[in-house]
Coordinates of C-alpha atoms in Angstrom, one line a residue:
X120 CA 45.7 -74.6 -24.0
X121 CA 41.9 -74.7 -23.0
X122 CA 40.4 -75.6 -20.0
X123 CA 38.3 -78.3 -21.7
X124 CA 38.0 -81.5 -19.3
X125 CA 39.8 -83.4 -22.3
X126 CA 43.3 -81.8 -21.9
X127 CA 43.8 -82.7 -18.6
X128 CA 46.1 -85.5 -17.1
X129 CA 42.3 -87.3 -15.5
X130 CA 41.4 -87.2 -18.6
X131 CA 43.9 -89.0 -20.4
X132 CA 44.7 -91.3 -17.8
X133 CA 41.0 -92.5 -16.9
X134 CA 40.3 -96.1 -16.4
X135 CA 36.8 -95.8 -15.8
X136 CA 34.7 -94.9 -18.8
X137 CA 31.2 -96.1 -18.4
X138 CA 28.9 -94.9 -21.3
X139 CA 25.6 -94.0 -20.8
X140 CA 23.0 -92.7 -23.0
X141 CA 21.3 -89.8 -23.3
X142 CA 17.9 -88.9 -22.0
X143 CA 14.9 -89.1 -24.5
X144 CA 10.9 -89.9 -24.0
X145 CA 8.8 -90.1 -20.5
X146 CA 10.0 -91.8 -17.0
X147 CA 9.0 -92.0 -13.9
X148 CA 11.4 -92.6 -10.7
X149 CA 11.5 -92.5 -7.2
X150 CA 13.9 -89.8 -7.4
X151 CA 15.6 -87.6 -10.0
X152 CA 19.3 -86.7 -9.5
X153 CA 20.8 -83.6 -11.7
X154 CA 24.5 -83.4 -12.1
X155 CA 27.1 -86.0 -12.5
X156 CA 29.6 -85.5 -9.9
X157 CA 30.6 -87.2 -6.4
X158 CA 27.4 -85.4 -4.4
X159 CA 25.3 -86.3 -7.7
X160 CA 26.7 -90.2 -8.3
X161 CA 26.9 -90.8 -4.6
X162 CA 22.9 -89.8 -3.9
X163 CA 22.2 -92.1 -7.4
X164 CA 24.3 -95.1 -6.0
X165 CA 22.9 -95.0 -2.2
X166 CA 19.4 -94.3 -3.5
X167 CA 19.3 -97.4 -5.4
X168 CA 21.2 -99.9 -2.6
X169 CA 18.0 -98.2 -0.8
X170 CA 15.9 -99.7 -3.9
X171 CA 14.7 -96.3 -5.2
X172 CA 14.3 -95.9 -9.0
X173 CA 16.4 -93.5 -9.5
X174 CA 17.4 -91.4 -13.1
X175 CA 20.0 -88.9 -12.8
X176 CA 20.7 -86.6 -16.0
X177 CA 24.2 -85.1 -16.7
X178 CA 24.8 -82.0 -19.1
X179 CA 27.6 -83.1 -20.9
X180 CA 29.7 -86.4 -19.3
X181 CA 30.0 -87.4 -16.0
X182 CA 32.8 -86.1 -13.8
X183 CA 32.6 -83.2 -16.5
X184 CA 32.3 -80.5 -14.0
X185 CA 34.7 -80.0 -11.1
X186 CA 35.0 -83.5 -10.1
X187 CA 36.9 -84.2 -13.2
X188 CA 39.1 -81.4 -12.6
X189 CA 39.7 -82.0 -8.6
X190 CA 43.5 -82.0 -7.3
X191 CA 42.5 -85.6 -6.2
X192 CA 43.0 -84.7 -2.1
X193 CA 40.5 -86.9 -0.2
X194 CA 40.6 -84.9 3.1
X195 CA 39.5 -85.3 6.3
X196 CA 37.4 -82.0 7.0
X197 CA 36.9 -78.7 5.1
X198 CA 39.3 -75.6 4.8
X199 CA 38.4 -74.4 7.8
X200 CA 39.5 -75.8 11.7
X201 CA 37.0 -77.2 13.7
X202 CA 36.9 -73.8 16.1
X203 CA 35.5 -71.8 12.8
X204 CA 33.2 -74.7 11.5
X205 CA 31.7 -74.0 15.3
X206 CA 32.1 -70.3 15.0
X207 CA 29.3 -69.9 11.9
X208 CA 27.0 -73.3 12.8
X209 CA 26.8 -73.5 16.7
X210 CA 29.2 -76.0 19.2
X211 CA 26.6 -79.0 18.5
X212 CA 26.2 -79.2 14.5
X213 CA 29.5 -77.8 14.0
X214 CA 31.4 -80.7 16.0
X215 CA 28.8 -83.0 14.4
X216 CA 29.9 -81.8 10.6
X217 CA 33.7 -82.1 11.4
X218 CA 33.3 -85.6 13.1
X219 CA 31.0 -87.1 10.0
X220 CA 34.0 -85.4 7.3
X221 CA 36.7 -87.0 9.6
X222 CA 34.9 -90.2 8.5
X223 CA 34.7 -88.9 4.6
X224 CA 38.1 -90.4 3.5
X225 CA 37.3 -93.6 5.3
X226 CA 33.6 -93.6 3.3
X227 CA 35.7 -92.5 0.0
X228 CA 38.5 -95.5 0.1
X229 CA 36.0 -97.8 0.9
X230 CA 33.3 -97.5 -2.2
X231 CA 36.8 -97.3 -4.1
X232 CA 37.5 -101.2 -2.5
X233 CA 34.1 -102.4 -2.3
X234 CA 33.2 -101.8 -6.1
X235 CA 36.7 -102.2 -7.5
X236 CA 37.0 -98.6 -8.7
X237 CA 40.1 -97.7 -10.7
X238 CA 41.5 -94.5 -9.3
X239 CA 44.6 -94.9 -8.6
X240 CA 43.9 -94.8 -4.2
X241 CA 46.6 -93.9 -2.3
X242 CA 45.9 -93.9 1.3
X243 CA 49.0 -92.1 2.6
X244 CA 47.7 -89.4 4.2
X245 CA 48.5 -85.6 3.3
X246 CA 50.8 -83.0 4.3
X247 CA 49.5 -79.3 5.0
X248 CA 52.9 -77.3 4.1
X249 CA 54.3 -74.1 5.5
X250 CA 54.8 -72.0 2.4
X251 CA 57.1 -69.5 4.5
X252 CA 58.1 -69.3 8.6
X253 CA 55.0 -67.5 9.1
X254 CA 52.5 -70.7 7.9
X255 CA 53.9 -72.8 11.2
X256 CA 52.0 -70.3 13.2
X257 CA 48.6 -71.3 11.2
X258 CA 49.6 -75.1 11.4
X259 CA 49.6 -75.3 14.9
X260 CA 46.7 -73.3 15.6
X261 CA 45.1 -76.0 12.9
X262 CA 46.8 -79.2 15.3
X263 CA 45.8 -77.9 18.6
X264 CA 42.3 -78.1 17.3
X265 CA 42.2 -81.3 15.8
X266 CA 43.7 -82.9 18.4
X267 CA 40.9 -81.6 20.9
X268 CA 38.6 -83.2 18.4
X269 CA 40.4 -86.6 18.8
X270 CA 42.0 -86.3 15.0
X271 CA 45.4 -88.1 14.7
X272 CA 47.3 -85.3 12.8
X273 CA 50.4 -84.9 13.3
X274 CA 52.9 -81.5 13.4
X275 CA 56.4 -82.2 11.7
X276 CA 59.3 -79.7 12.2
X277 CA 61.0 -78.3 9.4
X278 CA 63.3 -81.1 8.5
X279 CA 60.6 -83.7 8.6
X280 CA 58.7 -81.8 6.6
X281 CA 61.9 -81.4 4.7
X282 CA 62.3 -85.1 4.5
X283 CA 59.5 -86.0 3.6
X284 CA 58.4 -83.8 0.6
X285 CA 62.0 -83.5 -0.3
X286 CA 61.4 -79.7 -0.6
X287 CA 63.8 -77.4 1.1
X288 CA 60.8 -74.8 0.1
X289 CA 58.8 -76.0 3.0
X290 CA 58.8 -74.6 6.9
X291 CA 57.2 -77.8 8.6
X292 CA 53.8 -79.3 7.7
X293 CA 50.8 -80.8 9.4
X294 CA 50.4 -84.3 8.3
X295 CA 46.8 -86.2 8.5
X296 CA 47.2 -90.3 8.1
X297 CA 43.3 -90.0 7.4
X298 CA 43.6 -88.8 3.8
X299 CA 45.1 -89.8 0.7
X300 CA 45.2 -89.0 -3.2
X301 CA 43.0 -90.5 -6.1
X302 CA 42.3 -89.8 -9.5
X303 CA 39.4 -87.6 -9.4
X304 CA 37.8 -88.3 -12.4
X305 CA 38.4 -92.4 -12.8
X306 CA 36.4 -92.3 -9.3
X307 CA 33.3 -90.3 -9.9
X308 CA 33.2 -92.4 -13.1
X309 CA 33.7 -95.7 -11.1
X310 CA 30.8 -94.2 -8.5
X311 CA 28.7 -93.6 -11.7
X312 CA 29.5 -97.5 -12.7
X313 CA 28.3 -98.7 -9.5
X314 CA 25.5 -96.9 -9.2
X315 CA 24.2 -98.3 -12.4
X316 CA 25.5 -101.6 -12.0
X317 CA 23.0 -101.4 -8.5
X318 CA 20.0 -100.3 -10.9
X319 CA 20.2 -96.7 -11.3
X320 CA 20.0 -95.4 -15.0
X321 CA 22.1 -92.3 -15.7
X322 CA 22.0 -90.1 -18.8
X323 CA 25.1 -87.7 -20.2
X324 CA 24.5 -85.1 -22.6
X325 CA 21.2 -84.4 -21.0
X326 CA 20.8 -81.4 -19.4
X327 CA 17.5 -80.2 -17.5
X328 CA 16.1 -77.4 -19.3
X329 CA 13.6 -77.0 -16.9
X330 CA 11.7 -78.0 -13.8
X331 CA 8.4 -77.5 -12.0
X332 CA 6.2 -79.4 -9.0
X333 CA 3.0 -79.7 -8.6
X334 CA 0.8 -82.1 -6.4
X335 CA 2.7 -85.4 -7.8
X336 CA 5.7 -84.4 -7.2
X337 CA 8.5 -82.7 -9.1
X338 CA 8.8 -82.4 -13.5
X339 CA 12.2 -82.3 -15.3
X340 CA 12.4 -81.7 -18.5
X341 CA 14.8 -82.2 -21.4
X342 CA 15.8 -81.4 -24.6
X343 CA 14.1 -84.8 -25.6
X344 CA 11.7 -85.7 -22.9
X345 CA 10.4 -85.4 -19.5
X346 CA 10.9 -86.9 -16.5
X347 CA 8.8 -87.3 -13.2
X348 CA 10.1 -87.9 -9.7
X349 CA 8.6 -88.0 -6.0
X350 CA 12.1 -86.3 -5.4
X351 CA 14.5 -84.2 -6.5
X352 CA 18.6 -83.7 -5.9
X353 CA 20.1 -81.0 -7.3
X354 CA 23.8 -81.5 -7.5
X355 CA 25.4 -79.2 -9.9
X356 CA 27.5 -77.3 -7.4
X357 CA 30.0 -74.7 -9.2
X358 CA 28.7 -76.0 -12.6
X359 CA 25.0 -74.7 -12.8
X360 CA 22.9 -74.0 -15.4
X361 CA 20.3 -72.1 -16.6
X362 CA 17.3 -73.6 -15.9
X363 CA 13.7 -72.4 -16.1
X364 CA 11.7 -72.8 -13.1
X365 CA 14.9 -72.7 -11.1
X366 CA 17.4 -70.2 -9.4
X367 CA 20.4 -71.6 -8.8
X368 CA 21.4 -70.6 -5.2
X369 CA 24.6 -68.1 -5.5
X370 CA 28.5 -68.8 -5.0
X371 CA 31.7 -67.4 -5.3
X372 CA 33.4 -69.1 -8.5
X373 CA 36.8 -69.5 -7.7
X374 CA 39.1 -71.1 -10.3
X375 CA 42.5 -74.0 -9.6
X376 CA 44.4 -74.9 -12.7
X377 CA 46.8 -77.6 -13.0
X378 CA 49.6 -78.9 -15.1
X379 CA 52.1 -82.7 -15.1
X380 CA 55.4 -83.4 -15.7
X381 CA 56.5 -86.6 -17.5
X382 CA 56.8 -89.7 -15.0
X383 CA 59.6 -88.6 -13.5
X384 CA 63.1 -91.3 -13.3
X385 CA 63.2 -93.4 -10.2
X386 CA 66.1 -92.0 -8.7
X387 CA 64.0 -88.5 -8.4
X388 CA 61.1 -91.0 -6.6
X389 CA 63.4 -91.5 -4.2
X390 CA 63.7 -88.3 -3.0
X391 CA 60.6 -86.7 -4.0
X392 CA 57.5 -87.2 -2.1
X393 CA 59.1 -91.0 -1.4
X394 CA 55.7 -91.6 0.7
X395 CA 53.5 -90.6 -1.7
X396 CA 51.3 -87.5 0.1
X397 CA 49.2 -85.1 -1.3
X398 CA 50.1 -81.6 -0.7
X399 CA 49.1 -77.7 -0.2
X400 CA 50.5 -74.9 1.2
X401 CA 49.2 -72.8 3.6
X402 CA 50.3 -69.3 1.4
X403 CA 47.0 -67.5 1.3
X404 CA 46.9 -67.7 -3.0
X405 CA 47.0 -71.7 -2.5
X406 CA 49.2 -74.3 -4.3
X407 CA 49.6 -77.6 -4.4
X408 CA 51.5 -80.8 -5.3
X409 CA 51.6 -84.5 -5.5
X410 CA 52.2 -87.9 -7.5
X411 CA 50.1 -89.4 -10.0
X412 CA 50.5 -93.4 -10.0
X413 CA 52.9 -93.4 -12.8
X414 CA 55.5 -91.0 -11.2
X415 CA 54.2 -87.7 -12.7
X416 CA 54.4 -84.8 -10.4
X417 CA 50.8 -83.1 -10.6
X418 CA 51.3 -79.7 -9.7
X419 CA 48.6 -76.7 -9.5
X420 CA 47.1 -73.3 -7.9
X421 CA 44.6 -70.8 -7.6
X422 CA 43.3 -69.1 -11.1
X423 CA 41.2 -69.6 -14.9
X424 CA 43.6 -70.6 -17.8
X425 CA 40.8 -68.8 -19.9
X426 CA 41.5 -64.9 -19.8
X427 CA 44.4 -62.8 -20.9
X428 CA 46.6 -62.8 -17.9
X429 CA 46.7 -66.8 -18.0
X430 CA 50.1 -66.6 -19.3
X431 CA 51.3 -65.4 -15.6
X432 CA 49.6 -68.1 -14.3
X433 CA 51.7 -70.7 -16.5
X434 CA 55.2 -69.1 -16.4
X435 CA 54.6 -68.9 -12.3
X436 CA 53.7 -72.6 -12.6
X437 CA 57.1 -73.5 -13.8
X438 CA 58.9 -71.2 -11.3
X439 CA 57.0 -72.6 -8.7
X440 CA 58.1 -75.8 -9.5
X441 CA 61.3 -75.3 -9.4
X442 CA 61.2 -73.1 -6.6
X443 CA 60.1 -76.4 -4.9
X444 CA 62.4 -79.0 -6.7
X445 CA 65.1 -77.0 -8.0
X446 CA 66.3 -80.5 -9.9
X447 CA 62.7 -80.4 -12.1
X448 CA 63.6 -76.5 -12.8
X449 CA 63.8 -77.9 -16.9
X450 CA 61.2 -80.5 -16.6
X451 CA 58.1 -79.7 -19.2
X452 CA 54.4 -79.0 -18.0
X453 CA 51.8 -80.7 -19.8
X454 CA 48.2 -80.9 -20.1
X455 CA 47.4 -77.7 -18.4
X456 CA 43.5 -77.7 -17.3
X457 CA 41.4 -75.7 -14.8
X458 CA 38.2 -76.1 -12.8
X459 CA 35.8 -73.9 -11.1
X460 CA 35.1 -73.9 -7.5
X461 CA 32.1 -72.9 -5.4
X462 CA 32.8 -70.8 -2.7
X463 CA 30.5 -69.2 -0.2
X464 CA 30.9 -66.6 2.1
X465 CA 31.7 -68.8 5.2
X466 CA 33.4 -71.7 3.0
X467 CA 31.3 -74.1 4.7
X468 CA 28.5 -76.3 2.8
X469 CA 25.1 -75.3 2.4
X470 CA 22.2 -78.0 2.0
X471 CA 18.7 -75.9 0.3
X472 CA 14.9 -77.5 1.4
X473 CA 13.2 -77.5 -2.3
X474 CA 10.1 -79.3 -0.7
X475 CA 10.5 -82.6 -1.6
X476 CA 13.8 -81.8 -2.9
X477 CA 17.3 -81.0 -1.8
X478 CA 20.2 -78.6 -3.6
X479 CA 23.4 -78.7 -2.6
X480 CA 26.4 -76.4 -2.9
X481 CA 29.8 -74.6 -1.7
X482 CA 32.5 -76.9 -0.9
X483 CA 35.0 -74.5 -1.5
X484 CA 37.5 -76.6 -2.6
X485 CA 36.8 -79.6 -0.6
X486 CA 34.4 -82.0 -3.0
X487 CA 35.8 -85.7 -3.0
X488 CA 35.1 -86.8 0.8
X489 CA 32.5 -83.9 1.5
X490 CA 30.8 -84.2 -2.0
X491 CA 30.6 -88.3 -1.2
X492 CA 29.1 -87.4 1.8
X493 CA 26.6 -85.4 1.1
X494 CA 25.1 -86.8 -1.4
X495 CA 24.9 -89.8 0.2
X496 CA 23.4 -88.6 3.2
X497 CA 20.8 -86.5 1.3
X498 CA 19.6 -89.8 -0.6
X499 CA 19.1 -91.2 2.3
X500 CA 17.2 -88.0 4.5
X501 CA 14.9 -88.0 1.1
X502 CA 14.3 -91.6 1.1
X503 CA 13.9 -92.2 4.7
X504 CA 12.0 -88.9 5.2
X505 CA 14.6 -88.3 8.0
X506 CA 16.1 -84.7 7.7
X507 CA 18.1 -85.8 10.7
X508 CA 20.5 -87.5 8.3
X509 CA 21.8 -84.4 6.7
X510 CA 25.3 -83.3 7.7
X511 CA 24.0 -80.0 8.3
X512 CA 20.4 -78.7 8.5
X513 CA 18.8 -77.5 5.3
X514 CA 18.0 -73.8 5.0
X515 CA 15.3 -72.4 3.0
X516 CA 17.0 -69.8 0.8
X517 CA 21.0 -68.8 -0.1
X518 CA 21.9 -65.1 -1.9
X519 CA 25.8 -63.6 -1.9
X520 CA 25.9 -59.6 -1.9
X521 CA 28.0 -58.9 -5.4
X522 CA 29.4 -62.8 -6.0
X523 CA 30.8 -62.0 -9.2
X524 CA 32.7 -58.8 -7.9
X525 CA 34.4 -61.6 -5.3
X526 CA 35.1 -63.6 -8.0
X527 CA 36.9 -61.1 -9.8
X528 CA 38.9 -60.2 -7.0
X529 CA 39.9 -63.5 -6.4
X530 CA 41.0 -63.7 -9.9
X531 CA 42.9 -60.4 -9.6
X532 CA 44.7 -61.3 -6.5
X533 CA 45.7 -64.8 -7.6
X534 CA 47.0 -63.1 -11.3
X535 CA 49.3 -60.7 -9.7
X536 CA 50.9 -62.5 -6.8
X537 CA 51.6 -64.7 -9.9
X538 CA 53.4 -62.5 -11.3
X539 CA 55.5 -61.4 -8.4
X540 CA 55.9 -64.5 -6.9
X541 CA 59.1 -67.1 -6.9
X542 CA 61.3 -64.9 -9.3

């Protein structure tokens, strides 16, 4: 198995396929967008309802980085509570951020309905599991602040949460009616739909091999041409590139891989998941779990399917399974895939002032809603030439002391406990 976007379950079950050419000649735009993700197709889309000419350039497909590879959790909020979001940005921008993500699910589900994307939306909220007695501690913590912030989670004991995961593996769970499940990659191809169908051209297979400003504005080049913008988004996230002119602001790549059963019978529905929520765990080497629309049970966790130790990763994959559903403990995984993730230091999202440009990075596992967000809100601050519109205020520069020793040492840590773990 590879990690190529093509052998995943998105992949294969994509209803949204828009093609779009690649990039060749001279153009001129309002604004250039690179990378074809939710940030990148979310700025392209809201730029042109703004009536911006707008180009946006993708290296290989769209929704080839990690939006392709997402779990498909639209959240409410990022990894961290709303205390810590307050902790590292201040009381006032830090309640601000957490009450514009609370809205991100509601943003999400509605470009899904208002431009008929085909994602397979399932607004049914999601359930924050107790891996072992000890998560319940970390769950309330997480639903006393919440609910100061007005949020309408709810904290299930361990037989609702029993009941309604149809796990005996779980020690209560913290369930948020904001969020839901999608397809991850059908949407950011449906965004990437309706953002042309509004006027926006995009181009795959086109990476930026370079970029420069001067006094007009900013130059992107090509392999096959060059294009000129008043403004610049830069939207590549864990997927960057070498580019000349450019230094791509540092993260901690993190890696989730994922495998599906078969649709599994309907008398298995009934008991498994029977409302349909998205899970993870609150174990500090993450998993998760949930449905697809045609009954497959999507299952995943922290770590790269590309190294030598991958084979722990996949024989813990089954044994977590069936740790979880002891009646799936034979069931076959298919179509193993992984992603990367861009992590920073304080796993909160970081917004870079390029001078007439914006990059933006680090949603540490938290793209669909966030990713949405952001981009749309930095098409609009660039547009409107109101930075006020940002969820949070743009710095000038980003560097992580020794990024890809953290990397490795997340990479370590998720490898062994998968070797150790549910035996």
């Amino acid at each position: 198995m590879t990690s190529d976007l093509a052998s995943s379950l998105w992949h294969q079950t994509c209803r949204e396929n828009p093609a779009f050419p690649d990039f060749s000649g001279e153009a001129a735009a309002d604004l250039v967008v690179i990378g074809g993700g939710y940030t990148g197709c979310s700025a392209a889309l809201r730029a042109a309802e703004l009536g911006a000419t707008v180009r946006l350039i993708e290296a290989e497909e769209i929704g080839s980085g990690g939006s392709g590879r997402n779990v498909g959790l639209a959240n409410a909020g990022l990894w961290l509570p709303p205390e810590d979001i307050n902790a590292e940005l201040g009381a006032k921008t830090g309640s601000r951020l957490s009450a514009l993500l609370a809205g991100a699910p509601e943003m999400v589900f509605s470009l899904i309905e208002n431009h008929a994307i085909q994602c397979e939306p399932q607004r049914q909220g999601t359930l924050h599991c107790a891996h072992a007695p000890g998560g319940v501690k970390d769950l309330r913590r997480r639903h006393a602040q919440l609910s100061a912030i007005g949020a309408p989670v709810e904290l299930l004991s361990r037989a609702e949460a029993v009941q309604r995961t149809g796990s005996d593996a779980v020690h209560g769970a913290l369930f948020d009616p904001r969020a839901g499940t999608i397809q991850p990659l059908a949407y950011v191809r449906g965004l990437a739909r309706a953002a042309a169908s509004a006027g926006a051209q995009l181009h795959s297979n086109s990476p930026a091999t370079g970029i420069s400003r001067d006094g007009s504005g900013w130059q992107v080049t090509t392999p096959k041409g060059r294009l000129r913008a008043s403004h610049l988004i830069m939207a590549t996230n864990a997927y960057a590139r070498e580019i000349a002119g450019y230094d791509a602001p540092q993260v901690i790549p993190v890696h989730y891989f994922q495998a599906a059963t078969d649709p599994l019978p309907a008398p298995l529905l009934e008991n498994i998941l029977p409302g349909r929520e998205g899970c993870w765990d609150t174990a500090l080497v993450m998993s998760s779990w949930r449905l697809d629309q045609a009954g497959r049970l999507v299952i995943g966790g922290m770590g790269a399917l590309d190294h030598c130790g991958s084979a722990l990763h996949r024989s813990w994959l089954a044994r977590k399974l069936a740790a979880l559903y002891p009646e799936l403990k034979d069931a076959a995984l298919r179509s193993h895939w992984h992603g990367r993730i861009a992590m920073t230091t304080e796993h909160l999202p970081k917004i870079l002032d390029l001078n007439g440009g914006l990059a933006c990075f680090g949603y540490s596992g938290r793209g669909i809603g966030p990713g949405t967000l952001f981009g749309t809100r930095m098409a609009e601050a660039l547009l409107n030439g109101d930075q006020s519109r940002l969820p949070v205020p743009p710095a000038r520069g980003h560097a992580i002391a020794f990024a890809g020793l953290r990397s490795a040492y997340y990479e370590t840590g998720a490898t062994l406990t998968h070797l150790i773990s549910d035996r």
